[in-house]
Coordinates of C-alpha atoms in Angstrom, one line a residue:
Chain F
M668 CA -30.0 -12.0 0.0
A669 CA -29.8 -12.2 3.8
E670 CA -26.1 -12.0 3.5
S671 CA -26.1 -8.8 1.5
I672 CA -28.7 -7.2 3.8
I673 CA -26.5 -8.0 6.8
N674 CA -23.5 -6.7 5.0
I675 CA -25.2 -3.4 4.2
L676 CA -26.5 -3.1 7.7
Y677 CA -23.0 -3.7 9.0
Q678 CA -21.5 -1.2 6.6
L679 CA -24.2 1.3 7.6
A680 CA -23.4 0.9 11.3
D681 CA -19.7 1.2 10.7
N682 CA -20.1 4.4 8.6
V683 CA -22.6 6.0 10.9
G684 CA -20.6 5.2 14.0
F685 CA -17.4 6.6 12.3
I686 CA -19.0 9.8 11.2
L687 CA -20.8 10.3 14.5
L688 CA -17.7 9.8 16.6
S689 CA -15.6 12.0 14.2
A690 CA -18.1 14.8 14.4
I691 CA -19.6 14.8 17.9
G692 CA -16.9 16.9 19.6
L693 CA -17.1 19.5 16.9
I694 CA -20.9 19.6 16.9
I695 CA -21.0 20.1 20.6
I696 CA -18.6 23.0 20.5
L697 CA -20.4 24.5 17.5
G698 CA -23.8 24.1 19.0
M699 CA -23.0 25.5 22.4
M700 CA -20.4 28.1 21.5
D701 CA -20.9 28.8 17.8
I702 CA -17.2 28.3 17.0
I703 CA -15.3 25.7 15.0
N704 CA -12.4 23.9 16.5
L705 CA -10.0 23.2 13.7
S706 CA -7.5 21.4 15.9
H707 CA -10.2 18.7 16.3
A708 CA -8.3 16.2 14.1
E709 CA -5.1 16.7 16.0
M710 CA -7.0 16.2 19.3
I711 CA -8.2 12.9 17.9
M712 CA -4.6 12.1 17.1
I713 CA -3.4 12.9 20.6
G714 CA -6.1 10.6 22.0
A715 CA -4.9 7.8 19.8
Y716 CA -1.3 8.4 20.9
I717 CA -2.2 8.4 24.6
T718 CA -4.0 5.1 24.2
T719 CA -1.2 3.5 22.1
L720 CA 1.5 4.6 24.5
C721 CA -0.5 3.3 27.5
Y722 CA -1.1 0.0 25.7
H723 CA 2.6 -0.5 25.0
N724 CA 3.3 0.1 28.7
G725 CA 0.9 -2.6 29.8
V726 CA -2.1 -0.5 30.6
P727 CA -5.4 -2.2 29.4
L728 CA -7.1 -0.7 26.4
F729 CA -10.2 0.3 28.4
I730 CA -8.1 2.4 30.9
G731 CA -6.2 3.9 28.0
C732 CA -9.5 5.1 26.5
I733 CA -10.4 6.8 29.8
L734 CA -6.9 8.4 30.1
S735 CA -7.3 9.7 26.5
F736 CA -10.7 11.2 27.4
V737 CA -9.4 12.9 30.5
G738 CA -6.0 13.9 29.1
V739 CA -7.3 15.5 25.9
G740 CA -10.1 17.1 27.9
L741 CA -7.6 18.7 30.2
F742 CA -5.6 19.9 27.2
G743 CA -8.8 21.4 25.8
F744 CA -9.4 23.1 29.2
I745 CA -6.0 24.7 29.2
L746 CA -6.2 25.7 25.6
E747 CA -9.6 27.4 26.1
K748 CA -8.2 29.4 29.1
L749 CA -5.0 30.4 27.3
V750 CA -6.1 31.1 23.7
I751 CA -9.7 30.3 22.6
N752 CA -11.5 32.6 25.0
R753 CA -9.9 35.6 23.4
F754 CA -11.6 34.7 20.1
Y755 CA -15.3 34.5 20.9
K756 CA -15.9 37.9 19.2
N757 CA -14.1 37.0 16.0
K758 CA -15.1 33.5 14.8
I759 CA -13.1 33.3 11.6
N760 CA -10.0 34.2 13.5
C761 CA -10.8 31.5 16.0
L762 CA -10.9 29.1 13.2
V763 CA -7.5 30.2 12.0
V764 CA -5.9 30.1 15.4
T765 CA -7.2 26.6 16.2
W766 CA -5.8 25.6 12.8
G767 CA -2.4 27.0 13.8
I768 CA -2.6 25.1 17.1
G769 CA -3.4 21.9 15.1
L770 CA -0.4 22.4 12.9
I771 CA 1.9 22.8 16.0
M772 CA 0.4 19.6 17.5
S773 CA 0.8 17.4 14.5
Q774 CA 4.2 18.6 13.5
G775 CA 5.3 18.6 17.2
T776 CA 4.2 15.0 17.5
L777 CA 6.3 14.2 14.4
I778 CA 9.3 15.8 16.0
V779 CA 8.8 14.1 19.4
F780 CA 7.6 10.6 18.5
G781 CA 8.9 10.2 14.9
P782 CA 6.9 9.2 11.9
S783 CA 4.9 6.3 13.5
L784 CA 4.3 4.3 16.7
K785 CA 3.8 0.5 16.8
S786 CA 0.1 -0.1 16.2
I787 CA -2.1 -2.1 18.5
P788 CA -4.3 -5.1 17.5
T789 CA -8.1 -4.7 17.1
P790 CA -9.9 -6.2 20.1
L791 CA -13.0 -8.4 20.2
G792 CA -12.4 -10.5 17.2
S793 CA -15.0 -11.1 14.5
F794 CA -18.3 -12.9 13.8
S795 CA -19.3 -14.4 10.5
Y796 CA -22.5 -14.9 8.6
G797 CA -22.4 -17.1 5.5
D798 CA -19.2 -16.3 3.7
L799 CA -18.8 -12.9 5.2
S800 CA -16.9 -12.0 8.3
F801 CA -17.4 -8.9 10.3
S802 CA -15.5 -7.2 13.1
V803 CA -17.3 -7.2 16.4
Y804 CA -15.4 -4.1 17.4
R805 CA -16.9 -1.9 14.6
V806 CA -20.4 -2.8 15.8
F807 CA -19.3 -2.1 19.4
L808 CA -18.1 1.4 18.2
F809 CA -21.5 2.1 16.7
G810 CA -23.1 1.2 20.1
I811 CA -20.7 3.5 21.9
A812 CA -21.5 6.4 19.4
I813 CA -25.3 6.0 20.1
S814 CA -24.7 5.8 23.8
I815 CA -22.7 9.0 23.8
I816 CA -25.6 10.8 22.1
A817 CA -28.0 9.2 24.7
V818 CA -25.8 10.5 27.5
I819 CA -25.7 14.0 26.0
W820 CA -29.4 14.0 25.5
T821 CA -30.1 13.0 29.1
F822 CA -27.7 15.6 30.3
L823 CA -29.2 18.4 28.2
Y824 CA -32.9 17.6 28.7
R825 CA -33.1 15.9 32.0
T826 CA -30.7 17.8 34.3
K827 CA -30.7 21.3 35.7
I828 CA -27.2 22.2 34.3
G829 CA -28.4 20.9 30.9
A830 CA -31.3 23.3 31.1
R831 CA -28.9 26.2 31.8
A832 CA -26.7 25.1 29.0
R833 CA -29.7 25.2 26.6
A834 CA -30.7 28.6 27.9
A835 CA -27.2 29.8 27.2
I836 CA -27.4 28.5 23.6
Q837 CA -30.7 30.2 23.0
D838 CA -29.7 33.6 24.3
P839 CA -26.3 34.0 26.0
E840 CA -26.9 37.6 27.1
I841 CA -30.2 36.9 28.9
A842 CA -28.8 33.7 30.3
K843 CA -26.0 35.8 31.8
G844 CA -28.5 38.2 33.2
L845 CA -30.3 35.3 34.9
G846 CA -27.0 34.4 36.7
I847 CA -25.7 31.6 34.4
N848 CA -22.0 31.7 34.3
T849 CA -21.5 31.4 30.5
D850 CA -17.7 31.7 30.7
R851 CA -17.5 28.6 32.8
L852 CA -20.0 26.9 30.6
Y853 CA -18.0 27.7 27.5
S854 CA -14.8 26.5 29.1
L855 CA -16.4 23.2 30.2
T856 CA -18.0 22.7 26.7
F857 CA -14.7 23.2 25.0
S858 CA -13.1 20.7 27.3
F859 CA -15.9 18.2 26.8
G860 CA -15.7 18.6 23.0
A861 CA -11.9 18.0 23.2
A862 CA -12.3 15.0 25.6
L863 CA -14.8 13.4 23.1
A864 CA -12.2 13.9 20.3
G865 CA -9.6 12.2 22.5
L866 CA -12.0 9.3 23.1
T867 CA -12.7 9.0 19.4
G868 CA -8.9 8.8 18.8
A869 CA -8.6 6.2 21.6
L870 CA -11.4 4.1 20.2
Y871 CA -10.0 4.1 16.7
A872 CA -6.4 3.7 17.7
S873 CA -6.5 0.0 17.2
T874 CA -7.9 0.3 13.6
A875 CA -5.3 2.3 11.8
P876 CA -1.5 3.1 11.8
I877 CA -0.6 5.5 14.6
V878 CA 1.0 8.5 12.7
P879 CA 1.1 12.2 13.3
L880 CA -1.5 12.8 10.6
F881 CA -3.8 10.1 12.2
G882 CA -6.6 12.7 12.6
T883 CA -6.7 13.6 8.9
K884 CA -8.9 10.7 7.9
F885 CA -11.5 11.8 10.4
M886 CA -11.6 15.3 8.9
A887 CA -13.6 14.9 5.7
G888 CA -16.4 12.9 7.4
G889 CA -16.4 14.9 10.6
F890 CA -16.4 18.3 9.0
L891 CA -19.0 17.4 6.4
A892 CA -21.2 16.1 9.1
V893 CA -20.9 19.4 11.0
V894 CA -21.8 21.3 7.8
V895 CA -24.8 19.0 7.1
G896 CA -25.9 18.8 10.7
G897 CA -25.5 22.5 11.6
G898 CA -25.3 23.9 15.1
A899 CA -28.9 24.7 15.8
N900 CA -29.5 21.5 17.8
I901 CA -26.8 19.1 18.9
I902 CA -28.9 16.0 19.1
T903 CA -30.9 16.3 15.8
G904 CA -27.8 17.7 14.1
S905 CA -25.5 14.9 14.9
I906 CA -28.0 12.1 14.5
G907 CA -29.5 13.5 11.3
S908 CA -26.2 14.2 9.6
S909 CA -24.4 11.0 10.6
F910 CA -27.3 8.8 9.5
L911 CA -27.8 10.7 6.2
L912 CA -24.1 10.8 5.3
G913 CA -23.6 7.3 6.6
S914 CA -26.4 6.0 4.3
I915 CA -25.0 7.9 1.3
S916 CA -21.5 6.7 2.1
T917 CA -22.8 3.1 2.4
V918 CA -24.8 3.1 -0.8
F919 CA -22.0 4.6 -2.9
G920 CA -19.3 2.6 -1.0
V921 CA -21.0 -0.8 -1.7
K922 CA -21.6 0.1 -5.3
Y923 CA -18.5 2.1 -6.4
G924 CA -15.9 1.8 -3.6
T925 CA -14.8 4.0 -0.8
F926 CA -13.4 6.8 -2.9
F927 CA -16.6 7.6 -4.7
A928 CA -18.3 7.3 -1.4
R929 CA -16.3 10.3 -0.2
I930 CA -16.9 12.4 -3.3
S931 CA -20.6 11.7 -3.0
L932 CA -20.5 13.0 0.6
L933 CA -18.9 16.2 -0.5
I934 CA -21.4 16.7 -3.3
A935 CA -24.3 15.8 -1.0
A936 CA -23.0 18.4 1.6
V937 CA -22.7 21.1 -1.0
V938 CA -26.2 20.5 -2.4
I939 CA -27.8 20.2 1.1
I940 CA -26.6 23.5 2.3
R941 CA -28.1 25.2 -0.8
F942 CA -31.5 24.2 0.6
M943 CA -30.8 24.0 4.3
P944 CA -28.1 26.6 4.9
R945 CA -28.3 26.0 8.7
G946 CA -28.0 22.3 8.3
I947 CA -30.5 19.6 9.2
S948 CA -30.9 20.8 12.7
G949 CA -31.5 24.4 11.6
F950 CA -34.1 23.1 9.1
I951 CA -35.9 21.1 11.9
E952 CA -35.8 24.1 14.2
D953 CA -37.4 26.3 11.5
I954 CA -40.2 23.8 10.9
K955 CA -40.8 23.7 14.7
N956 CA -40.9 27.4 14.9
K957 CA -43.2 27.7 12.0
K958 CA -45.7 25.3 13.7
K959 CA -45.5 27.4 16.8
G960 CA -46.1 30.4 14.7
R961 CA -43.0 32.1 15.8
R962 CA -40.9 34.3 13.5
I963 CA -37.8 32.6 12.2
G964 CA -34.8 34.6 13.2
Chain M
M137 CA -5.4 55.8 -18.7
I138 CA -4.7 58.4 -16.1
N139 CA -8.0 57.5 -14.4
L140 CA -7.1 53.9 -14.3
F141 CA -3.9 54.6 -12.5
N142 CA -5.7 56.7 -9.9
F143 CA -7.3 53.5 -8.8
L144 CA -3.9 52.2 -7.7
S145 CA -4.3 54.2 -4.5
G146 CA -7.2 54.4 -2.3
P147 CA -8.5 53.5 1.2
N148 CA -8.2 49.8 0.5
T149 CA -4.5 49.6 -0.1
I150 CA -1.3 50.7 1.5
G151 CA 1.8 51.9 -0.4
H152 CA 0.9 55.4 -1.7
S153 CA 3.9 57.4 -0.7
K154 CA 6.9 58.4 -2.8
V155 CA 9.1 56.4 -0.6
F156 CA 7.1 53.3 -1.3
W157 CA 7.2 53.8 -5.1
V158 CA 10.9 54.4 -5.0
I159 CA 11.5 51.2 -3.1
F160 CA 9.1 49.4 -5.3
S161 CA 10.9 50.6 -8.5
L162 CA 14.3 49.7 -7.1
V163 CA 13.1 46.2 -6.2
L164 CA 11.7 45.8 -9.7
I165 CA 14.9 47.1 -11.4
F166 CA 16.9 44.7 -9.2
L167 CA 14.7 41.8 -10.3
F168 CA 15.0 42.7 -13.9
I169 CA 18.8 42.9 -14.0
F170 CA 19.2 40.0 -11.6
P171 CA 19.7 37.3 -14.3
L172 CA 22.7 39.3 -15.6
F173 CA 24.7 38.3 -12.5
G174 CA 22.6 35.8 -10.5
S175 CA 23.4 32.0 -10.6
P176 CA 20.9 29.8 -12.5
F177 CA 19.9 28.2 -9.2
S178 CA 19.0 31.5 -7.6
I179 CA 17.0 32.5 -10.7
L180 CA 15.0 29.3 -10.5
N181 CA 14.5 30.0 -6.8
I182 CA 13.2 33.5 -7.2
T183 CA 10.9 32.2 -10.0
Y184 CA 9.6 29.6 -7.5
F185 CA 8.9 32.3 -4.9
F186 CA 7.1 34.5 -7.2
I187 CA 4.9 31.7 -8.7
R188 CA 3.0 31.5 -5.5
L189 CA 2.3 35.2 -5.4
S190 CA -0.8 34.9 -7.6
V191 CA -2.5 32.3 -5.3
A192 CA -1.6 34.3 -2.2
L193 CA -3.0 37.6 -3.6
G194 CA -6.1 35.7 -4.6
L195 CA -6.6 34.5 -1.0
S196 CA -5.9 38.1 0.2
L197 CA -8.8 39.3 -2.0
L198 CA -11.1 36.5 -0.8
W199 CA -10.2 36.4 2.9
G200 CA -8.9 39.9 3.5
Y201 CA -11.2 42.0 1.4
L202 CA -14.3 39.9 1.2
G203 CA -14.0 38.2 4.6
V204 CA -14.5 34.7 3.3
L205 CA -11.7 32.3 4.3
S206 CA -11.0 29.4 2.0
F207 CA -8.6 26.4 2.6
G208 CA -9.3 25.3 -1.0
Q209 CA -7.0 27.7 -2.9
M210 CA -4.3 25.1 -3.1
A211 CA -6.9 22.6 -4.5
F212 CA -7.6 25.0 -7.3
F213 CA -3.8 25.5 -7.7
G214 CA -3.3 21.7 -8.0
M215 CA -6.4 21.2 -10.2
A216 CA -5.3 23.8 -12.8
G217 CA -1.7 22.4 -12.7
Y218 CA -2.9 18.9 -13.4
I219 CA -5.3 20.0 -16.2
Y220 CA -2.5 22.1 -17.8
G221 CA -0.3 19.0 -17.6
I222 CA -2.9 16.7 -19.1
V223 CA -3.6 19.0 -22.1
A224 CA 0.0 20.1 -22.6
I225 CA 1.4 16.5 -22.6
N226 CA -1.3 15.5 -25.2
L227 CA -0.6 18.6 -27.4
V228 CA 3.2 18.6 -26.9
R229 CA 3.8 18.3 -30.7
S230 CA 1.3 20.9 -31.8
P231 CA 2.3 24.6 -32.0
G232 CA 0.8 26.7 -29.2
G233 CA -0.2 23.6 -27.3
T234 CA 0.9 25.0 -24.0
F235 CA -1.2 28.1 -24.5
I236 CA -4.3 26.0 -25.2
A237 CA -3.4 24.1 -22.1
I238 CA -3.3 27.3 -20.0
I239 CA -6.7 28.4 -21.3
I240 CA -8.3 25.0 -20.7
G241 CA -6.7 24.7 -17.3
I242 CA -8.0 28.1 -16.2
L243 CA -11.5 27.7 -17.7
I244 CA -12.1 24.3 -16.0
T245 CA -10.9 25.7 -12.7
L246 CA -13.2 28.7 -13.0
G247 CA -16.1 26.4 -13.9
I248 CA -15.6 24.2 -10.8
A249 CA -15.2 27.2 -8.6
A250 CA -18.4 28.7 -10.0
F251 CA -20.3 25.5 -9.4
F252 CA -19.0 25.2 -5.9
G253 CA -19.5 28.9 -5.1
Y254 CA -23.0 29.0 -6.5
F255 CA -24.3 26.4 -4.0
V256 CA -22.4 28.0 -1.1
F257 CA -23.0 31.7 -1.6
Y258 CA -26.6 31.5 -2.9
G259 CA -27.4 29.2 0.0
R260 CA -26.4 32.2 2.2
V261 CA -24.5 30.0 4.6
S262 CA -22.8 31.3 7.8
G263 CA -19.2 32.3 7.8
W264 CA -17.6 29.1 9.0
I265 CA -19.1 26.9 6.3
V266 CA -16.9 28.0 3.4
P267 CA -13.6 27.2 5.2
I268 CA -14.9 23.8 6.3
L269 CA -16.3 22.8 2.9
T270 CA -13.2 23.9 1.1
L271 CA -11.1 22.0 3.6
A272 CA -13.1 18.9 2.9
F273 CA -12.8 19.6 -0.9
T274 CA -9.0 19.8 -0.5
L275 CA -8.8 16.6 1.5
I276 CA -10.9 14.6 -0.9
L277 CA -9.1 15.9 -4.0
E278 CA -5.7 15.1 -2.5
T279 CA -6.9 11.5 -1.7
F280 CA -8.4 11.2 -5.2
M281 CA -5.2 12.2 -7.0
G282 CA -3.2 10.0 -4.6
Q283 CA -5.0 6.8 -5.7
T284 CA -4.6 7.5 -9.4
A285 CA -1.5 5.3 -9.7
G286 CA -1.4 2.8 -12.5
Y287 CA -1.9 2.6 -16.2
Q288 CA -5.7 2.7 -16.1
W289 CA -5.5 6.3 -14.8
R290 CA -4.4 8.0 -18.0
I291 CA -6.0 10.7 -20.1
G292 CA -4.7 10.5 -23.7
K293 CA -0.9 10.3 -23.3
A294 CA -0.8 11.7 -19.8
L295 CA -0.5 9.4 -16.8
L296 CA -1.9 10.8 -13.6
G297 CA 0.7 8.8 -11.5
G298 CA -0.9 8.7 -8.0
Y299 CA 1.3 9.9 -5.1
N300 CA 4.4 9.9 -7.4
G301 CA 2.7 12.5 -9.4
M302 CA 2.5 13.4 -13.1
V303 CA 5.8 13.8 -14.8
N304 CA 7.2 15.3 -18.1
I305 CA 4.8 18.3 -18.1
P306 CA 6.0 20.6 -20.9
T307 CA 7.4 24.0 -20.0
L308 CA 5.5 27.1 -21.2
F309 CA 8.6 28.5 -23.0
N310 CA 11.4 26.6 -24.5
F311 CA 13.3 29.3 -26.3
N312 CA 15.5 30.8 -23.6
D313 CA 16.6 30.1 -20.0
N314 CA 15.5 33.3 -18.4
S315 CA 12.3 33.9 -20.4
F316 CA 10.3 32.0 -17.8
Y317 CA 11.7 34.1 -15.0
Y318 CA 10.8 37.3 -16.8
F319 CA 7.4 36.0 -17.7
T320 CA 6.6 35.1 -14.1
I321 CA 7.9 38.3 -12.6
S322 CA 6.1 40.5 -15.1
T323 CA 2.7 38.7 -14.9
M324 CA 2.9 38.9 -11.1
V325 CA 3.5 42.6 -11.2
I326 CA 0.6 43.0 -13.6
I327 CA -1.6 40.9 -11.3
Y328 CA -0.5 43.0 -8.3
F329 CA -1.4 46.3 -10.1
A330 CA -4.6 44.9 -11.5
L331 CA -5.8 43.8 -8.0
R332 CA -4.9 47.1 -6.5
M333 CA -7.1 48.7 -9.1
V334 CA -9.9 46.2 -8.4
V335 CA -9.9 46.8 -4.7
N336 CA -10.0 50.5 -5.0
S337 CA -12.6 50.5 -7.8
N338 CA -16.3 50.6 -7.3
F339 CA -16.4 46.9 -7.2
G340 CA -13.7 46.8 -4.5
H341 CA -15.8 49.1 -2.3
K342 CA -18.7 46.8 -2.7
V343 CA -16.5 43.9 -1.7
V344 CA -15.3 45.7 1.4
A345 CA -18.9 46.8 2.3
I346 CA -20.0 43.2 2.2
R347 CA -17.1 42.2 4.5
E348 CA -18.0 44.9 7.0
N349 CA -21.7 44.1 7.1
P350 CA -23.4 41.8 4.7
Q351 CA -26.9 42.7 5.9
R352 CA -26.4 46.4 5.5
A353 CA -24.8 45.9 2.1
E354 CA -27.8 43.9 1.0
A355 CA -30.2 46.5 2.4
L356 CA -28.4 49.1 0.3
G357 CA -29.2 47.1 -2.8
L358 CA -26.0 45.2 -3.4
N359 CA -26.3 41.7 -4.9
V360 CA -24.3 40.1 -2.1
P361 CA -24.2 36.5 -3.4
L362 CA -23.2 37.6 -6.9
V363 CA -20.3 39.7 -5.6
Q364 CA -19.2 36.9 -3.3
L365 CA -19.3 34.4 -6.1
S366 CA -17.4 36.7 -8.5
V367 CA -14.6 37.2 -5.9
F368 CA -14.5 33.5 -5.2
V369 CA -14.1 32.7 -8.9
I370 CA -11.5 35.4 -9.4
A371 CA -9.5 34.0 -6.5
A372 CA -9.8 30.5 -7.9
G373 CA -8.5 31.7 -11.2
L374 CA -5.5 33.4 -9.6
A375 CA -4.8 30.1 -7.7
G376 CA -5.1 28.2 -11.0
F377 CA -2.7 30.6 -12.7
S378 CA -0.1 29.9 -10.0
G379 CA -0.7 26.2 -10.3
I380 CA -0.2 26.3 -14.1
L381 CA 3.1 28.3 -13.7
Y382 CA 4.2 25.8 -11.1
A383 CA 3.5 22.8 -13.3
S384 CA 5.4 24.5 -16.1
W385 CA 8.3 25.4 -13.8
A386 CA 8.7 22.1 -12.1
N387 CA 7.6 19.9 -15.0
Y388 CA 5.7 17.7 -12.6
M389 CA 2.6 17.8 -10.3
V390 CA 2.2 15.8 -7.1
P391 CA -1.0 15.4 -5.0
S392 CA 0.7 16.8 -1.8
L393 CA 1.0 20.2 -3.5
M394 CA -2.7 20.7 -3.3
G395 CA -2.9 18.9 0.1
I396 CA -3.8 20.1 3.5
L397 CA -0.3 21.2 4.5
N398 CA 0.2 23.4 1.5
G399 CA -3.2 24.8 2.0
T400 CA -2.2 25.7 5.5
I401 CA 1.0 27.3 4.5
L402 CA -0.9 29.6 2.2
V403 CA -3.2 30.7 5.0
V404 CA -0.1 31.4 7.1
W405 CA 1.4 33.6 4.5
V406 CA -1.7 35.6 4.0
G407 CA -2.7 35.7 7.7
I408 CA 0.6 36.8 9.2
G409 CA 1.4 39.7 6.9
G410 CA -2.0 41.4 6.9
R411 CA -4.7 39.8 4.8
K412 CA -6.4 43.1 4.3
S413 CA -3.5 44.5 2.3
L414 CA -2.2 43.1 -1.0
T415 CA 1.2 44.7 -0.4
S416 CA 1.6 43.1 3.0
V417 CA 0.6 39.7 1.6
A418 CA 3.0 40.0 -1.3
I419 CA 5.9 40.9 1.0
M420 CA 5.1 38.2 3.5
T421 CA 4.6 35.5 0.9
I422 CA 8.1 36.1 -0.6
F423 CA 9.7 36.5 2.8
L424 CA 8.2 33.4 4.5
Q425 CA 9.1 31.2 1.5
F426 CA 12.7 32.4 1.8
I427 CA 12.7 31.7 5.6
S428 CA 11.1 28.2 5.3
Q429 CA 13.5 27.2 2.6
E430 CA 16.4 28.1 5.0
L431 CA 14.7 26.1 7.8
S432 CA 13.8 23.1 5.6
A433 CA 17.4 22.1 5.6
S434 CA 16.7 20.7 9.1
G435 CA 13.4 19.1 8.2
T436 CA 10.1 20.6 7.0
E437 CA 8.5 19.8 10.4
Y438 CA 10.5 22.5 12.1
A439 CA 9.4 25.1 9.5
L440 CA 5.8 24.0 9.9
V441 CA 5.9 24.2 13.7
L442 CA 7.4 27.7 13.4
Y443 CA 4.6 28.6 10.9
G444 CA 2.0 27.4 13.4
V445 CA 3.6 29.4 16.3
L446 CA 3.8 32.5 14.1
L447 CA 0.1 32.1 13.1
V448 CA -1.1 31.7 16.6
F449 CA 0.9 34.7 17.9
A450 CA -0.1 36.8 14.9
M451 CA -3.8 36.0 15.6
L452 CA -3.4 36.7 19.3
F453 CA -1.5 39.9 19.2
T454 CA -1.9 41.4 15.7
P455 CA -5.0 40.0 14.3
E456 CA -4.9 42.4 11.4
G457 CA -1.4 41.1 10.4
V458 CA 2.1 42.1 11.4
I459 CA 2.9 44.4 8.5
L460 CA -0.4 46.1 8.3
T461 CA -0.6 46.7 12.1
F462 CA 2.9 48.2 12.1
V463 CA 2.1 50.4 9.1
R464 CA -1.2 51.6 10.6
K465 CA 0.5 52.4 13.9
Y466 CA 3.6 54.2 12.9
S467 CA 2.7 56.0 9.6
K468 CA -1.0 57.0 9.9
N469 CA -1.6 55.4 6.5
E470 CA 1.0 57.7 4.7
I471 CA 3.2 54.9 3.5

């Protein structure tokens, strides 16, 4: 009994961590800028490539992760300056253009680096309980995911820049009028979202084969988490959706296998948006506003 | 009948001038006499290009006219193709089996699209949700079909076949080499005409009104979710028809056909030409397939990078699409 409980908790931590890390960059960009970055999966892939190439050249894994974070963040910064900032008025076109960029990135990687890189071993070994053995690294990733959320929360709710960022989310025009540089804010947000994607790729580089379509396996979980979480509030959206989808995925995964876990995620997302069209975070905001007696708009 | 034909032209289409219809008729005549002198290979090739017209026009209706982008059209394409295959393989000995297979394939696809569309459109979600959900749908369906290798994954006599795909799917017509070619071309021409009538009809005006401003359309008394759902289902049906023709043409279906890359390619065809015009989409779909086939000799990745670059540049400089922008600029809508 204790074994199966520990197993389920481990699976839950693994799933929640995976979904949270897949989605966090997307959710931040959606929450702050109200756009979707469809090259997210390819940014994850680039992060994994940077870490892997570093590792094979003798750079420690930890430094590789930092380089991925910085490198992909810089890439995001340039991308925002060159392309993305022209699409703030037309959000569907923004989706299409980032999709095209993603296509260039993945197929370009295939041309430059070939079909795969030599993979790197998973660090930190494993622990066992009874007959079951668990990877320490997966639990570590869960910890990292939660820490990232904690850092973002501190930034948004405990710093001056964070307060400005929240003001810009609530009403970009008035924030501008009060002297907040929203253009710079958007540019930094996009870079930060990209950097987090790079970090996710770096963290998961040691768990899967390094191929140009590396990012694809993060897509289903990540995108569904964004749909379920919504962009109304970054913190409640990411925590709520990753724990909800992580639990669903764990229950179905333990019972029927990983594939049915994925189908259950899709069906859950479709049903949830019928009742919470703005996702969990939008739903929570609406309840808050109702309590305050404000009109929901 | 005359009234019906009047719908062919209107504010929502290009291609009204005499010049256009002359060129159109010449192309049609060329296509109908082509089998007299064309090689069997090029006939197969042209059929292949035209098969995808239906799914592309469906996406044009959905994305261009209704303003709802979907990455899931190739999923409906693949789904219908597989269902056609399953039914046709099981009914291969019964007369008319392939026609029953078409009907079942289309009906199930429409049903799934309606189920999916109901939750999405009646939930009144914001614009980015549909592309993201259909993307997830495509990814999951491709993974599902990919893991169906082995003897336990069989429905009647049909093996699903995992990543190697389903083989030995019966062809729609067995009696003559070129009949499939003629069937494909003529159904595509009929679909093209029918859609031109739809977008210029009363319903088409409602669709465009919703694209321009959903709130205003709703305030004017339109049932917005119902119109959105109908267009979504129509587009899925058109995608399914393409898929069935493909399964019948190639005699096999593989999961990658409905995968993420093929879904992307479709968006590129529709996005580059001018999604708000059926004619632009039709021209670009045929043209880009031809180009990518030429490029694929040196590896599909080069064609895909080119597609990506074209898509980014089209979105940056001619967001309405290359052909449509050109026509609007130089002809003042008289083409």
